[in-house]
Amino acid sequence: MKSANAYEIWLQVLFGTGDVIAQHAVEQRGIEKHDYNRTGRMLFYGGAIFGPAATKWFAFLPKAVRVPGRPNLEIFSRVMVDQCVFATANLGCFLSTMALLEGSSPKDKLKQNFLPALKKNWMVWPGVQIVNFKFVPLESRVLVVNCVALGWNCYLSFLASQGGATPKPVDLVPDT
């Protein structure tokens, strides 16, 4: 149980850090315009909702999805179940929770953001998990997921705060 709690705390930190990166590197808000409530919402979701759910899910998945003697089919099956069940449900939960904590409509946020975010999810996570399950030793898999999750949580924070609006382009090369 001790390692599950540490994992949940680590996920909380990753969600908060993803938000800070979104606000400063992507949106270029600056410290004076940092939205601490938004960071708090992300910290809350990562620690109180996603952390416990992910801990239980990733303990359940290898027990529930087994294809003896067919390791590639087993990996593929686990990734499919993960993406169709957990990722889909978690994304809906995330968007709804953010809307409730912001005082806005979960229905509107889901209608506007769910499908675009799910498509982005499917562009990132299945490949990460296939490589992770196939080539990365068991003891290092969480590290791989956490590295990718930092960028993913940045995207989720940006998506939830922008309401699906088209972001203004970020000028990576300043005028001279």
mmCIF file of C-alpha atoms in Angstrom:
data_model
loop_
_atom_site.group_PDB
_atom_site.id
_atom_site.type_symbol
_atom_site.label_atom_id
_atom_site.label_comp_id
_atom_site.label_asym_id
_atom_site.label_seq_id
_atom_site.Cartn_x
_atom_site.Cartn_y
_atom_site.Cartn_z
ATOM 1 C CA MET A 1 0.000 0.000 0.000
ATOM 2 C CA LYS A 2 2.908 2.307 0.681
ATOM 3 C CA SER A 3 4.099 2.204 -2.954
ATOM 4 C CA ALA A 4 0.536 2.865 -4.210
ATOM 5 C CA ASN A 5 0.376 6.014 -2.072
ATOM 6 C CA ALA A 6 3.765 7.190 -3.372
ATOM 7 C CA TYR A 7 2.585 6.557 -6.936
ATOM 8 C CA GLU A 8 -0.611 8.546 -6.317
ATOM 9 C CA ILE A 9 1.386 11.464 -4.891
ATOM 10 C CA TRP A 10 3.742 11.313 -7.882
ATOM 11 C CA LEU A 11 0.731 11.475 -10.223
ATOM 12 C CA GLN A 12 -0.582 14.483 -8.298
ATOM 13 C CA VAL A 13 2.755 16.233 -8.785
ATOM 14 C CA LEU A 14 2.766 15.364 -12.506
ATOM 15 C CA PHE A 15 -0.700 16.839 -13.003
ATOM 16 C CA GLY A 16 0.283 20.042 -11.204
ATOM 17 C CA THR A 17 3.585 20.294 -13.045
ATOM 18 C CA GLY A 18 1.822 19.725 -16.364
ATOM 19 C CA ASP A 19 -0.430 22.674 -15.581
ATOM 20 C CA VAL A 20 2.505 24.920 -14.650
ATOM 21 C CA ILE A 21 4.228 24.032 -17.923
ATOM 22 C CA ALA A 22 0.998 24.708 -19.833
ATOM 23 C CA GLN A 23 0.564 28.108 -18.216
ATOM 24 C CA HIS A 24 4.158 29.252 -18.601
ATOM 25 C CA ALA A 25 5.690 27.478 -21.609
ATOM 26 C CA VAL A 26 2.589 27.109 -23.797
ATOM 27 C CA GLU A 27 0.366 30.034 -22.813
ATOM 28 C CA GLN A 28 3.250 32.257 -21.703
ATOM 29 C CA ARG A 29 1.231 33.779 -18.855
ATOM 30 C CA GLY A 30 4.100 34.792 -16.643
ATOM 31 C CA ILE A 31 4.181 34.338 -12.887
ATOM 32 C CA GLU A 32 2.035 37.415 -12.222
ATOM 33 C CA LYS A 33 -0.861 35.911 -14.211
ATOM 34 C CA HIS A 34 -0.449 32.321 -13.007
ATOM 35 C CA ASP A 35 -3.836 30.778 -12.196
ATOM 36 C CA TYR A 36 -3.189 29.037 -8.874
ATOM 37 C CA ASN A 37 -6.769 27.773 -8.670
ATOM 38 C CA ARG A 38 -6.275 25.973 -11.972
ATOM 39 C CA THR A 39 -3.060 24.376 -10.692
ATOM 40 C CA GLY A 40 -4.935 23.381 -7.534
ATOM 41 C CA ARG A 41 -7.672 21.736 -9.596
ATOM 42 C CA MET A 42 -5.075 19.748 -11.515
ATOM 43 C CA LEU A 43 -3.271 18.732 -8.299
ATOM 44 C CA PHE A 44 -6.589 17.650 -6.790
ATOM 45 C CA TYR A 45 -7.571 15.582 -9.810
ATOM 46 C CA GLY A 46 -4.168 13.912 -10.107
ATOM 47 C CA GLY A 47 -4.003 12.944 -6.430
ATOM 48 C CA ALA A 48 -7.599 12.362 -5.390
ATOM 49 C CA ILE A 49 -9.122 10.887 -8.550
ATOM 50 C CA PHE A 50 -6.603 9.764 -11.166
ATOM 51 C CA GLY A 51 -3.952 8.429 -8.775
ATOM 52 C CA PRO A 52 -6.191 5.972 -6.906
ATOM 53 C CA ALA A 53 -8.050 4.947 -10.075
ATOM 54 C CA ALA A 54 -4.859 4.386 -12.104
ATOM 55 C CA THR A 55 -3.220 2.456 -9.275
ATOM 56 C CA LYS A 56 -6.148 0.037 -9.113
ATOM 57 C CA TRP A 57 -6.527 -0.147 -12.898
ATOM 58 C CA PHE A 58 -2.904 -1.001 -13.629
ATOM 59 C CA ALA A 59 -2.932 -3.672 -10.919
ATOM 60 C CA PHE A 60 -6.147 -5.130 -12.397
ATOM 61 C CA LEU A 61 -5.240 -5.020 -16.105
ATOM 62 C CA PRO A 62 -2.500 -7.715 -16.208
ATOM 63 C CA LYS A 63 -4.672 -10.070 -14.177
ATOM 64 C CA ALA A 64 -7.789 -9.497 -16.284
ATOM 65 C CA VAL A 65 -6.241 -9.536 -19.759
ATOM 66 C CA ARG A 66 -4.160 -12.635 -20.321
ATOM 67 C CA VAL A 67 -3.323 -14.456 -23.531
ATOM 68 C CA PRO A 68 -0.982 -17.288 -22.508
ATOM 69 C CA GLY A 69 1.691 -18.160 -25.049
ATOM 70 C CA ARG A 70 0.883 -15.144 -27.236
ATOM 71 C CA PRO A 71 2.808 -12.202 -25.733
ATOM 72 C CA ASN A 72 2.245 -9.805 -28.644
ATOM 73 C CA LEU A 73 -1.487 -10.497 -28.685
ATOM 74 C CA GLU A 74 -1.557 -10.059 -24.904
ATOM 75 C CA ILE A 75 0.152 -6.657 -25.173
ATOM 76 C CA PHE A 76 -2.164 -5.557 -27.955
ATOM 77 C CA SER A 77 -5.215 -6.745 -25.987
ATOM 78 C CA ARG A 78 -4.147 -4.922 -22.836
ATOM 79 C CA VAL A 79 -3.537 -1.706 -24.753
ATOM 80 C CA MET A 80 -6.940 -1.978 -26.459
ATOM 81 C CA VAL A 81 -8.774 -2.607 -23.188
ATOM 82 C CA ASP A 82 -6.826 0.186 -21.515
ATOM 83 C CA GLN A 83 -7.684 2.678 -24.251
ATOM 84 C CA CYS A 84 -11.309 1.653 -24.753
ATOM 85 C CA VAL A 85 -12.206 1.374 -21.069
ATOM 86 C CA PHE A 86 -9.862 3.291 -18.778
ATOM 87 C CA ALA A 87 -8.612 6.080 -21.035
ATOM 88 C CA THR A 88 -12.095 6.836 -22.325
ATOM 89 C CA ALA A 89 -13.696 6.819 -18.874
ATOM 90 C CA ASN A 90 -10.837 8.813 -17.334
ATOM 91 C CA LEU A 91 -11.011 11.498 -20.000
ATOM 92 C CA GLY A 92 -14.744 11.935 -19.429
ATOM 93 C CA CYS A 93 -14.164 12.045 -15.688
ATOM 94 C CA PHE A 94 -11.336 14.571 -16.064
ATOM 95 C CA LEU A 95 -13.306 16.983 -18.243
ATOM 96 C CA SER A 96 -16.413 16.684 -16.056
ATOM 97 C CA THR A 97 -14.438 17.184 -12.850
ATOM 98 C CA MET A 98 -12.639 20.238 -14.235
ATOM 99 C CA ALA A 99 -15.963 21.744 -15.327
ATOM 100 C CA LEU A 100 -17.528 21.164 -11.911
ATOM 101 C CA LEU A 101 -14.521 22.613 -10.091
ATOM 102 C CA GLU A 102 -14.544 25.640 -12.422
ATOM 103 C CA GLY A 103 -18.283 26.143 -11.922
ATOM 104 C CA SER A 104 -19.088 25.462 -15.574
ATOM 105 C CA SER A 105 -21.206 22.869 -17.362
ATOM 106 C CA PRO A 106 -19.759 19.347 -17.611
ATOM 107 C CA LYS A 107 -22.104 18.657 -20.516
ATOM 108 C CA ASP A 108 -20.773 21.651 -22.469
ATOM 109 C CA LYS A 109 -17.133 20.815 -21.714
ATOM 110 C CA LEU A 110 -17.631 17.199 -22.766
ATOM 111 C CA LYS A 111 -19.463 18.189 -25.932
ATOM 112 C CA GLN A 112 -16.733 20.625 -26.895
ATOM 113 C CA ASN A 113 -13.596 18.735 -25.817
ATOM 114 C CA PHE A 114 -14.177 14.994 -25.404
ATOM 115 C CA LEU A 115 -13.793 13.747 -28.984
ATOM 116 C CA PRO A 116 -10.843 15.980 -29.923
ATOM 117 C CA ALA A 117 -9.035 14.977 -26.722
ATOM 118 C CA LEU A 118 -9.834 11.280 -27.177
ATOM 119 C CA LYS A 119 -8.428 11.399 -30.710
ATOM 120 C CA LYS A 120 -5.242 13.038 -29.384
ATOM 121 C CA ASN A 121 -5.101 10.414 -26.626
ATOM 122 C CA TRP A 122 -5.249 7.651 -29.219
ATOM 123 C CA MET A 123 -2.450 9.347 -31.176
ATOM 124 C CA VAL A 124 -0.151 9.231 -28.139
ATOM 125 C CA TRP A 125 -0.880 6.500 -25.628
ATOM 126 C CA PRO A 126 -1.374 3.256 -27.607
ATOM 127 C CA GLY A 127 2.082 3.572 -29.163
ATOM 128 C CA VAL A 128 3.652 4.521 -25.848
ATOM 129 C CA GLN A 129 2.071 1.565 -24.097
ATOM 130 C CA ILE A 130 2.908 -0.956 -26.829
ATOM 131 C CA VAL A 131 6.574 0.057 -26.703
ATOM 132 C CA ASN A 132 6.448 0.210 -22.910
ATOM 133 C CA PHE A 133 4.916 -3.260 -22.463
ATOM 134 C CA LYS A 134 7.086 -4.850 -25.172
ATOM 135 C CA PHE A 135 10.553 -3.395 -24.570
ATOM 136 C CA VAL A 136 10.749 -1.684 -21.178
ATOM 137 C CA PRO A 137 11.525 -3.771 -18.086
ATOM 138 C CA LEU A 138 8.641 -3.919 -15.614
ATOM 139 C CA GLU A 139 10.476 -1.840 -13.002
ATOM 140 C CA SER A 140 11.004 1.020 -15.480
ATOM 141 C CA ARG A 141 7.522 1.182 -17.044
ATOM 142 C CA VAL A 142 6.157 3.710 -14.581
ATOM 143 C CA LEU A 143 9.080 6.016 -15.359
ATOM 144 C CA VAL A 144 8.297 5.869 -19.091
ATOM 145 C CA VAL A 145 4.607 6.568 -18.516
ATOM 146 C CA ASN A 146 5.438 9.409 -16.130
ATOM 147 C CA CYS A 147 7.734 11.084 -18.673
ATOM 148 C CA VAL A 148 5.030 11.007 -21.341
ATOM 149 C CA ALA A 149 2.360 11.927 -18.778
ATOM 150 C CA LEU A 150 4.090 15.205 -18.047
ATOM 151 C CA GLY A 151 3.486 16.361 -21.608
ATOM 152 C CA TRP A 152 0.024 14.796 -21.691
ATOM 153 C CA ASN A 153 -1.013 16.545 -18.473
ATOM 154 C CA CYS A 154 0.231 19.827 -19.938
ATOM 155 C CA TYR A 155 -2.061 19.217 -22.930
ATOM 156 C CA LEU A 156 -5.032 18.291 -20.697
ATOM 157 C CA SER A 157 -4.599 21.413 -18.590
ATOM 158 C CA PHE A 158 -4.390 23.590 -21.672
ATOM 159 C CA LEU A 159 -7.439 21.889 -23.212
ATOM 160 C CA ALA A 160 -9.527 22.186 -20.056
ATOM 161 C CA SER A 161 -8.657 25.856 -19.568
ATOM 162 C CA GLN A 162 -9.109 26.894 -23.210
ATOM 163 C CA GLY A 163 -12.480 25.221 -23.619
ATOM 164 C CA GLY A 164 -11.445 23.837 -26.985
ATOM 165 C CA ALA A 165 -10.822 27.278 -28.462
ATOM 166 C CA THR A 166 -8.195 27.480 -31.130
ATOM 167 C CA PRO A 167 -5.023 28.576 -29.376
ATOM 168 C CA LYS A 168 -3.199 31.607 -30.617
ATOM 169 C CA PRO A 169 0.116 30.645 -32.176
ATOM 170 C CA VAL A 170 3.180 30.798 -29.973
ATOM 171 C CA ASP A 171 6.005 32.826 -31.500
ATOM 172 C CA LEU A 172 9.081 30.701 -30.888
ATOM 173 C CA VAL A 173 11.441 33.153 -32.557
ATOM 174 C CA PRO A 174 11.255 36.638 -31.071
ATOM 175 C CA ASP A 175 11.398 39.648 -33.368
ATOM 176 C CA THR A 176 14.826 41.269 -33.517
#
